[in-house]
Coordinates of C-alpha atoms and ligand atoms in Angstrom, one line a residue:
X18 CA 19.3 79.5 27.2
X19 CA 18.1 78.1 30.6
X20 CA 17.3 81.2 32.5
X21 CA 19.7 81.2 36.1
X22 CA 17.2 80.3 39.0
X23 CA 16.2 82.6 41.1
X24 CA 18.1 81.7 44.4
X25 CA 21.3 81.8 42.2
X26 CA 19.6 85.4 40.4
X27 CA 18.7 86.7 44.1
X28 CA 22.6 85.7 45.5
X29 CA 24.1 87.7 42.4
X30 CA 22.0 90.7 43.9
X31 CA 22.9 90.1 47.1
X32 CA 26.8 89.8 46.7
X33 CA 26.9 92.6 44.2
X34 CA 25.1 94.8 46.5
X35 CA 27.7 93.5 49.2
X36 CA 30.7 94.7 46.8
X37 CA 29.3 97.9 46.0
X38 CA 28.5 98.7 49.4
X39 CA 32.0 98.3 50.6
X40 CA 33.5 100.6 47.4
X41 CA 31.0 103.4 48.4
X42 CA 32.5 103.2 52.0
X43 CA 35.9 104.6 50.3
X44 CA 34.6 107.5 49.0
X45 CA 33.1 110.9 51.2
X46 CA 30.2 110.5 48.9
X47 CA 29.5 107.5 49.1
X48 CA 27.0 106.6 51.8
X49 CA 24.5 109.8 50.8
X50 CA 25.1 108.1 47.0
X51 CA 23.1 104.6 48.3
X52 CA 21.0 106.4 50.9
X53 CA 19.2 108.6 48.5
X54 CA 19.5 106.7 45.3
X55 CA 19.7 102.3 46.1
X56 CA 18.6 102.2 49.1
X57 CA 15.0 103.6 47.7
X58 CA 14.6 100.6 45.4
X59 CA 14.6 97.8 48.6
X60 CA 12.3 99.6 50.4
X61 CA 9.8 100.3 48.2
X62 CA 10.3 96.0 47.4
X63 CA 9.8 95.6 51.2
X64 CA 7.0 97.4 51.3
X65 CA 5.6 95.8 48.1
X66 CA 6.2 92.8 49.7
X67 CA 4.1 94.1 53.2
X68 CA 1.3 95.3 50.9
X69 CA 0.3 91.9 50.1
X70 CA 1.0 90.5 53.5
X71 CA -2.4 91.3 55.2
X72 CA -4.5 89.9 52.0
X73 CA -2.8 86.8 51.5
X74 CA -2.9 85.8 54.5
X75 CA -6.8 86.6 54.9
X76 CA -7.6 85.1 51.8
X77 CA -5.5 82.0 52.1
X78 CA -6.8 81.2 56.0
X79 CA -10.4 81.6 55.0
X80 CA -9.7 79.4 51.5
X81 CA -7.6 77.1 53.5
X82 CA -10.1 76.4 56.3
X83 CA -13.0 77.2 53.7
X84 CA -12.1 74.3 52.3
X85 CA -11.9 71.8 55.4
X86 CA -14.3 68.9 55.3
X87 CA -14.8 69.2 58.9
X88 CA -13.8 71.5 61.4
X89 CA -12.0 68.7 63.7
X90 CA -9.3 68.7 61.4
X91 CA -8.4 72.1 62.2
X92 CA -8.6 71.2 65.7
X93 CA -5.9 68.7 64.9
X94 CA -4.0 71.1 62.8
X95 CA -4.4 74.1 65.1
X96 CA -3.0 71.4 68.3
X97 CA -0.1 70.3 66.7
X98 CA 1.2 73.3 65.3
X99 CA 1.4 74.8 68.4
X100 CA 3.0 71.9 70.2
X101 CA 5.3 71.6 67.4
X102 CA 6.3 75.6 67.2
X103 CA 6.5 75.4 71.4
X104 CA 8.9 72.4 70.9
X105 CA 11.0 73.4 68.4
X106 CA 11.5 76.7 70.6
X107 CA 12.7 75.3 73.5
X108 CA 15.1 73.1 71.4
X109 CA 16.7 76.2 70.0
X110 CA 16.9 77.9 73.8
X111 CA 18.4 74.6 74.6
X112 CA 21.2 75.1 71.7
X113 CA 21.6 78.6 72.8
X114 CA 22.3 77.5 76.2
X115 CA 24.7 74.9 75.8
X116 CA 27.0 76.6 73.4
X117 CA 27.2 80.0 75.2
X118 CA 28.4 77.7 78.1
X119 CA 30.4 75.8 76.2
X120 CA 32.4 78.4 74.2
X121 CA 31.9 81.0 77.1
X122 CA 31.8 84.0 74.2
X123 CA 32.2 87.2 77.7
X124 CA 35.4 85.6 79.1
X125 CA 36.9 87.0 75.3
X126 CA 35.9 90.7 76.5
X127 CA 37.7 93.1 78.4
X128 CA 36.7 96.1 80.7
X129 CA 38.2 98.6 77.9
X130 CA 35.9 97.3 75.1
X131 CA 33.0 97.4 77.4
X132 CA 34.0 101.2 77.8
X133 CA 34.6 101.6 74.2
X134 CA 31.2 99.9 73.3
X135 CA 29.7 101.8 76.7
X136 CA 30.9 105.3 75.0
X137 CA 29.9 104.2 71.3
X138 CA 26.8 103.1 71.9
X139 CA 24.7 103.7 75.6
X140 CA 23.3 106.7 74.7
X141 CA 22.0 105.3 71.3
X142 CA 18.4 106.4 70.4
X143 CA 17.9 103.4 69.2
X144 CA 18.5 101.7 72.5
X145 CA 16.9 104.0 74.7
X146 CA 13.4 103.4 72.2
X147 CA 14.6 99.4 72.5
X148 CA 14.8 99.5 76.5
X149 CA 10.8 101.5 76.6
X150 CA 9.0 99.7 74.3
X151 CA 10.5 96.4 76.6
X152 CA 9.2 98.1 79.8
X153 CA 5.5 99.2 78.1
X154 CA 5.8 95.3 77.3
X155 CA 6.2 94.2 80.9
X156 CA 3.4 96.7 82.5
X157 CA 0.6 94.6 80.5
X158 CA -1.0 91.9 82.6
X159 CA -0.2 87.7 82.2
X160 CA -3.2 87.4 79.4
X161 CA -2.7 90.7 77.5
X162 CA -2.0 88.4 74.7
X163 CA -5.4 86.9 74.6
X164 CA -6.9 90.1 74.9
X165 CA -4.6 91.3 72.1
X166 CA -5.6 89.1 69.6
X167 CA -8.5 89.4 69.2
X168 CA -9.4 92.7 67.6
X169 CA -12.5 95.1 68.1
X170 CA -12.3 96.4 64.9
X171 CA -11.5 94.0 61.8
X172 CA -11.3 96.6 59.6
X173 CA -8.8 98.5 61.7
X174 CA -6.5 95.2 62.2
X175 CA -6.2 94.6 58.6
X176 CA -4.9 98.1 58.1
X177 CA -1.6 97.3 60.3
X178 CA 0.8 94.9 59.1
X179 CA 1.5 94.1 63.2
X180 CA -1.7 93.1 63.9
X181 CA -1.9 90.3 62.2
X182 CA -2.6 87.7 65.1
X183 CA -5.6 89.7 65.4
X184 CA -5.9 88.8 61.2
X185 CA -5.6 85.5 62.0
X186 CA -7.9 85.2 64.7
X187 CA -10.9 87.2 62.7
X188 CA -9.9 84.9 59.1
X189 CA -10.5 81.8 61.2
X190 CA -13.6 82.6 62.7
X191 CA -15.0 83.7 59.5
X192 CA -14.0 80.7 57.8
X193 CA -15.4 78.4 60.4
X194 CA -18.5 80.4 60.5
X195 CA -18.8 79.9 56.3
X196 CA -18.4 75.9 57.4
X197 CA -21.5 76.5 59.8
X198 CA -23.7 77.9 57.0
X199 CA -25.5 76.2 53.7
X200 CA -22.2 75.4 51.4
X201 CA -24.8 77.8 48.7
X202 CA -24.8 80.4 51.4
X203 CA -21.5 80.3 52.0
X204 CA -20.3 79.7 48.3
X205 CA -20.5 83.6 46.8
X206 CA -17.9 84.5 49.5
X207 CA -15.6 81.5 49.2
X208 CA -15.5 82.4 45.5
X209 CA -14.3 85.7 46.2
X210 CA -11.4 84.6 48.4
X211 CA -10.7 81.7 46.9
X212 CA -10.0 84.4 43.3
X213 CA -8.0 86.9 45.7
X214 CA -5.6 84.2 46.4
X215 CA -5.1 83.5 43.3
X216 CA -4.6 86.7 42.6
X217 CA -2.6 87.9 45.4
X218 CA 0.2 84.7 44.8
X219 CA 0.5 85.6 41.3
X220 CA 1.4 89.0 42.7
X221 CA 3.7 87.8 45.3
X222 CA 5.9 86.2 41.8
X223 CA 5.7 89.2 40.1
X224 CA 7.3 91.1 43.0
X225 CA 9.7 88.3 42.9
X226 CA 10.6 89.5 39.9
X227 CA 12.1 92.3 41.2
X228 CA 14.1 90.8 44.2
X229 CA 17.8 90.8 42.7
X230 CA 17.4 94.3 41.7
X231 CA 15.9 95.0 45.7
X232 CA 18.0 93.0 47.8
X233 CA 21.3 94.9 45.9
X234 CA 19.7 98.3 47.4
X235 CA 19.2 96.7 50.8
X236 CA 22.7 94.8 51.4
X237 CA 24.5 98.1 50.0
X238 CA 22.3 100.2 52.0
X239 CA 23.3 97.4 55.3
X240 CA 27.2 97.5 54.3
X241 CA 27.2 101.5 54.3
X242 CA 25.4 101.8 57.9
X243 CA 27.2 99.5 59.1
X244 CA 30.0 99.9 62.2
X245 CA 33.7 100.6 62.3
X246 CA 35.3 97.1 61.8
X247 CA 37.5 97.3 64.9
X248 CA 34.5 97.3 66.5
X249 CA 32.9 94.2 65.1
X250 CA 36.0 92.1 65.6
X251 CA 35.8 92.6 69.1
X252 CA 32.4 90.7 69.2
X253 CA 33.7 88.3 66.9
X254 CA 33.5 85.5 69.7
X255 CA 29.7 86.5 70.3
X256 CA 28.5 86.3 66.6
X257 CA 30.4 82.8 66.2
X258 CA 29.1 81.7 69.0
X259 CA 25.4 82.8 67.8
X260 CA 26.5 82.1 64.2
X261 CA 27.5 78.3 65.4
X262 CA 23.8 78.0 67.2
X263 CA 22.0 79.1 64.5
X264 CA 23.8 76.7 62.1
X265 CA 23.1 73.6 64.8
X266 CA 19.2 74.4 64.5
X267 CA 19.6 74.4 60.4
X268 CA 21.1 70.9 60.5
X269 CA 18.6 70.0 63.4
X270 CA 15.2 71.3 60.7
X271 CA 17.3 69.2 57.9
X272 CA 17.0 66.3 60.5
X273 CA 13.5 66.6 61.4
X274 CA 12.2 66.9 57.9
X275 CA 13.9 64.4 56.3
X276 CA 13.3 61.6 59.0
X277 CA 10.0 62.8 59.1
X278 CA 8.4 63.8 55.7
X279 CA 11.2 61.3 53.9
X280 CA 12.2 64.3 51.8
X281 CA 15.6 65.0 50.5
X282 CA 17.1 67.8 53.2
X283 CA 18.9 69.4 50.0
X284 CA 15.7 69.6 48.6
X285 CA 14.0 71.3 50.9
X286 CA 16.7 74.3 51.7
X287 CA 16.6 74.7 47.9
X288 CA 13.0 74.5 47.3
X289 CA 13.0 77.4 50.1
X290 CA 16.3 79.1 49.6
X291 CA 14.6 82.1 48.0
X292 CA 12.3 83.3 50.9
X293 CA 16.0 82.8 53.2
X294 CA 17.7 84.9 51.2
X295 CA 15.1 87.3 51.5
X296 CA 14.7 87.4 55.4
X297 CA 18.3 87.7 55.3
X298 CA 18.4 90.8 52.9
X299 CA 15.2 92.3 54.9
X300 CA 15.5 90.6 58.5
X301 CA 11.9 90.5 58.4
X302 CA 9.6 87.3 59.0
X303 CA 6.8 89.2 58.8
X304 CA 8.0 90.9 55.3
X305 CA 9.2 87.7 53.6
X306 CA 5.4 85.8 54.8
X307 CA 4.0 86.0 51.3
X308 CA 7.3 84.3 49.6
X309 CA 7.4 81.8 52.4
X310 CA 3.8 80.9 51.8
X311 CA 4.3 80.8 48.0
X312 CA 7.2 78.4 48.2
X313 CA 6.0 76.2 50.9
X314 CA 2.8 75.6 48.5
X315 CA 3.8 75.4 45.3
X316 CA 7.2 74.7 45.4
X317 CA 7.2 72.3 48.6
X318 CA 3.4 70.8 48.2
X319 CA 2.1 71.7 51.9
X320 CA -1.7 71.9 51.3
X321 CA -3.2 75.3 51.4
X322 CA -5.2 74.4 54.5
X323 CA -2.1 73.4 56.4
X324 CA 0.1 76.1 55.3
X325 CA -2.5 79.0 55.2
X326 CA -2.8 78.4 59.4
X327 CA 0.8 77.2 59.9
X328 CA 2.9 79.9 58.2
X329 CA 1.5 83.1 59.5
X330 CA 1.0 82.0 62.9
X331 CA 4.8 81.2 62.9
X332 CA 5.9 84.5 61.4
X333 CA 4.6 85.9 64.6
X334 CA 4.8 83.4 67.7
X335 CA 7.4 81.3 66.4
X336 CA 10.9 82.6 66.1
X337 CA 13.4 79.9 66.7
X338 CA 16.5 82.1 65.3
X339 CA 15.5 85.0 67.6
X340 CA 15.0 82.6 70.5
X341 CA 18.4 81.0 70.2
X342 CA 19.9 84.3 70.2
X343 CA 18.2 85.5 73.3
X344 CA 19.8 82.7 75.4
X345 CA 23.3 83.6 74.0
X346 CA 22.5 86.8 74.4
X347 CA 21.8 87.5 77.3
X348 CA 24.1 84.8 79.2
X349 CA 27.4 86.8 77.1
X350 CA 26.1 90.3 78.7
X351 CA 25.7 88.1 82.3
X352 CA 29.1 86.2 82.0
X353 CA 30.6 90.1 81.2
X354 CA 28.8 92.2 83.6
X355 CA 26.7 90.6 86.1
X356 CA 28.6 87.2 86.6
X357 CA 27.0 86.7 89.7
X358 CA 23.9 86.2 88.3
X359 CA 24.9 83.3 86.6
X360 CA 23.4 80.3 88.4
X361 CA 21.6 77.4 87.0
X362 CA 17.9 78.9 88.1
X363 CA 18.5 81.6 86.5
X364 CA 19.0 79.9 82.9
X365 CA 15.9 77.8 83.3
X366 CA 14.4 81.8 83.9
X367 CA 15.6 82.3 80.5
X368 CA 14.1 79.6 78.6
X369 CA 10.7 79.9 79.8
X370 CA 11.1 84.0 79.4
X371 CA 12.2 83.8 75.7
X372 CA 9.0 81.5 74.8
X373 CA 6.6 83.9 75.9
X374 CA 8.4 86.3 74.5
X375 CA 9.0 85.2 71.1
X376 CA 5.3 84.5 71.6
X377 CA 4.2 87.9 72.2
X378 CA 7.1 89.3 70.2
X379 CA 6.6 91.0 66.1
X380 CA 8.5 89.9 63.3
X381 CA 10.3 93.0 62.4
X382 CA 14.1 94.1 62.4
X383 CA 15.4 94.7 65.5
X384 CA 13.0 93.1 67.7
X385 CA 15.2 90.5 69.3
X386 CA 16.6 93.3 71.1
X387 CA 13.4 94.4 72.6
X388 CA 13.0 90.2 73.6
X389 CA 16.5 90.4 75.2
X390 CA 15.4 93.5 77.6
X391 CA 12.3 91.5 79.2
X392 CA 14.3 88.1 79.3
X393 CA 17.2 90.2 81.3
X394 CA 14.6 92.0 83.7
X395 CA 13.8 88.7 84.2
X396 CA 16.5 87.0 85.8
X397 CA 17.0 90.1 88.2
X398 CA 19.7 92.2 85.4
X399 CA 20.6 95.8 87.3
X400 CA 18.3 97.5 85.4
X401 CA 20.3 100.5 85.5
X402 CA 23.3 98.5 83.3
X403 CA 20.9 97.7 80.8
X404 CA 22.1 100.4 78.4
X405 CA 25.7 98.9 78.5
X406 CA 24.0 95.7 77.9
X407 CA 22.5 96.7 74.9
X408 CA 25.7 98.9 73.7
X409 CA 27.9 95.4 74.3
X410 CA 25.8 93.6 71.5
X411 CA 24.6 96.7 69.6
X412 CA 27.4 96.9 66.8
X413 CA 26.5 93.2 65.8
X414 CA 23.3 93.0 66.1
X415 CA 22.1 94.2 62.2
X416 CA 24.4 91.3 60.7
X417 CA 23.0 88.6 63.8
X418 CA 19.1 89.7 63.2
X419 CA 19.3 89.0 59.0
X420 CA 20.7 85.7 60.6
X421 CA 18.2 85.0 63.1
X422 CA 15.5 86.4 60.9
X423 CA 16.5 83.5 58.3
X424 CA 16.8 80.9 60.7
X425 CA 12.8 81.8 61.9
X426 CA 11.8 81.3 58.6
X427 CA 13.3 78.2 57.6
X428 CA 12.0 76.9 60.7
X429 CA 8.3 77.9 60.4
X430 CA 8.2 76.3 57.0
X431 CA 10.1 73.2 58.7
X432 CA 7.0 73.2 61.0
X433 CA 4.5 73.7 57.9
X434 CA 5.5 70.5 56.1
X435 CA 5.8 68.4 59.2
X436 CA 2.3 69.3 60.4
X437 CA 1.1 68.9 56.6
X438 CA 2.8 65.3 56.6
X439 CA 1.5 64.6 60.1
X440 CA -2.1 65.0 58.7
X441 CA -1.6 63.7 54.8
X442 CA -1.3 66.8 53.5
X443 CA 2.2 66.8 52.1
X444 CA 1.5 66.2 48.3
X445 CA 3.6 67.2 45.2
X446 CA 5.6 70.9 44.6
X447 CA 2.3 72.5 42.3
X448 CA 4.6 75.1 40.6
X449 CA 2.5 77.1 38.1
X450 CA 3.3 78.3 34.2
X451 CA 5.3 81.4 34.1
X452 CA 6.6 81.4 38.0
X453 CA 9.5 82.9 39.0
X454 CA 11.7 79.6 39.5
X455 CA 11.0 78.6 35.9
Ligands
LIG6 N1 13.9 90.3 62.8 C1 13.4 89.1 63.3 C2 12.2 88.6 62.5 O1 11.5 89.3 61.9 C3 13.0 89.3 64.8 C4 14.3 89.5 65.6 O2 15.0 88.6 65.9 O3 14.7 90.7 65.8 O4 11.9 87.4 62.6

């Protein structure tokens, strides 16, 4: 019997962990029941899944640019990536912009459900944390991000999963320096990474193996934390709105790859389906890297040395979903309670804010809302009605960042195989013997 691929195998997971989520709610039990005894199995998967992260993507940037002829061709690479990843966020701002106008989600609120949401939710820890690390954020001066990035202590940046533009930055100039060299100087160390990738992809599909089973824990887990439903129809307007954005920039990637690389659209969201469904289930670009990377390669054909620069960069500066979002966002929480605010300067504010800070922003849950607090500060939000802020768009935000979170992904491997057909290195899927999709 054919076995079911894994897309289909990880969307049984997904809806069954849906399903059983929403019979635990019924019962007193239930919640402690998935806390203590699913939930466990999709963390320890996400964190399978974050072990690997800081190897791969060493080992695949020094193979990938290891492996360059010549190092202009990184310079080529390198430019257009970032043209293309600063393009392709202010399209999404754009998107966000126009439909939040358009569809005007605040005029659908009114002052009770503010109070409700004000009572539910301002004096959230979780808000409060949101609103400092924002503000620690905004003290650091205009190039802290330079300064950032590049680390003091390799060792030290490889040992945290959030540093890894700092593992970027110390992979490249390693592997330019092994270009500098005699190719037999060089050769004993590119053997060595060029084995750990190997190594470290075949453990990225055995993980794989696993992902049904883990994204059942983490949807239950999601479904059983999640709000009181009155609550979430309130803000139904707001996640359409978003939901309706979001779904624009999908059919814009679809677009841009298959005028571009003369790929099928279909094709592509299939061929990358499985690392969606993961940043869905985990809403984390920087969790889902080492799938995105496996499919882009062997399941989409982007050359190593394309995708090896392309795809981790994006899981951290590029975030298209989360972008969109901030626009909507934080134009709702202006159109319901600083209208005044409101004028066209103030947008043009936003877009340029929410580059730099999906620049300088990590790809983990919940981080969007951390982005929202510097774009608002921006534009001149009271900062003393930034906790109401927050509580307006609180309840919905879980179900809007495993959104987002999918959209950022789809759109850094858009990015990856444009930039790989750009410089002819889009070649055939290279899908190995006993792989996960098989
Ligand atoms: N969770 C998102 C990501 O990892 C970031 C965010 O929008 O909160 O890409």
């Amino acid at each position: 019997m054919k076995k079911l691929a894994l897309h289909w195998q990880i969307m049984i997971g997904m809806i069954a962990g849906i399903l059983f989520g929403f019979l635990m709610t019924q019962f007193s039990w239930g919640k402690e029941l998935v806390m203590d005894w699913v939930k466990p199995f999709g963390s320890i998967f996400v964190n399978l899944l974050k072990l690997i992260a800081v190897p791969l993507v060493l080992a695949s940037l020094i193979k990938g640019i290891s492996d360059l002829k010549d190092i202009s061709k990184f310079k080529l690479i390198g430019g257009r990536t970032i043209i293309i990843y600063i393009t392709t966020t202010v399209i999404a701002i754009t998107i966000g912009l126009v439909v939040v106008n358009i569809f005007k989600p605040g005029s659908g609120i009114t002052p009770e459900t503010v109070e409700k949401l004000t009572q539910e939710y301002a004096g959230n820890s979780t808000i409060s944390t949101r609103i400092q690390t924002a503000v620690e954020h905004k003290d650091k001066g205009p190039l802290s991000f330079l300064v950032d990035m590049v680390p003091s202590n390799g060792i030290k940046a490889m040992s945290d999963n959030r540093q890894m533009l700092q593992v970027i930055f110390f992979a490249i100039f390693l592997g330019i320096c092994m270009l500098l060299v005699k190719p037999e100087q060089a050769k004993p160390l590119k053997n060595f990474f060029d084995s750990l990738n190997e190594i470290v992809l075949k453990m990225v599909d055995l993980i794989m193996l696993t992902a049904p089973y883990a994204v059942f824990g983490l949807l239950a887990n999601v479904i059983v934390s999640s709000d009181d439903p009155s609550i979430l129809l309130a803000l139904l307007k707001y996640a359409g709105v978003v939901m309706f954005g979001l779904f624009l920039m999908i059919i814009f990637y679809c677009i841009a790859v298959s005028l571009y690389t003369k790929k099928s659209a279909f094709w592509f969201l299939k061929q990358i389906s499985p690392a969606q469904l993961l940043a869905f289930s985990t809403s984390s670009s920087a969790a889902t890297l080492p799938v995105t990377m496996e499919r882009v390669e062997e399941h989409i054909g982007v050359d190593k040395e394309v995708s090896s620069f392309v795809l981790p960069l994006g899981a951290t500066i590029n975030m298209d979903g989360t972008s969109l979002y901030q626009a909507i966002a934080s134009v709702f929480i202006m159109q319901v309670l600083w209208p005044e605010g409101l004028f066209f300067s103030n947008q043009l504010t936003i877009v340029f804010t929410a580059i730099l800070a999906s620049i300088g922003a990590a790809a983990v849950p919940g981080t969007g809302m951390v982005m929202l607090v510097i774009v608002l500060e921006a534009v001149g939000f009271p900062s003393d009605k930034l906790p109401i802020a927050l509580a307006l768009i609180f309840a919905v935000d879980r179900p809007l960042d495993m959104l987002r979170t999918t959209i950022n992904v789809t759109g850094d491997a858009t990015v990856a195989m444009i930039v790989a057909k750009s410089v002819g290195k889009l070649g055939d899927p290279k899908v190995k013997n006993w792989d996960d999709n098989q």
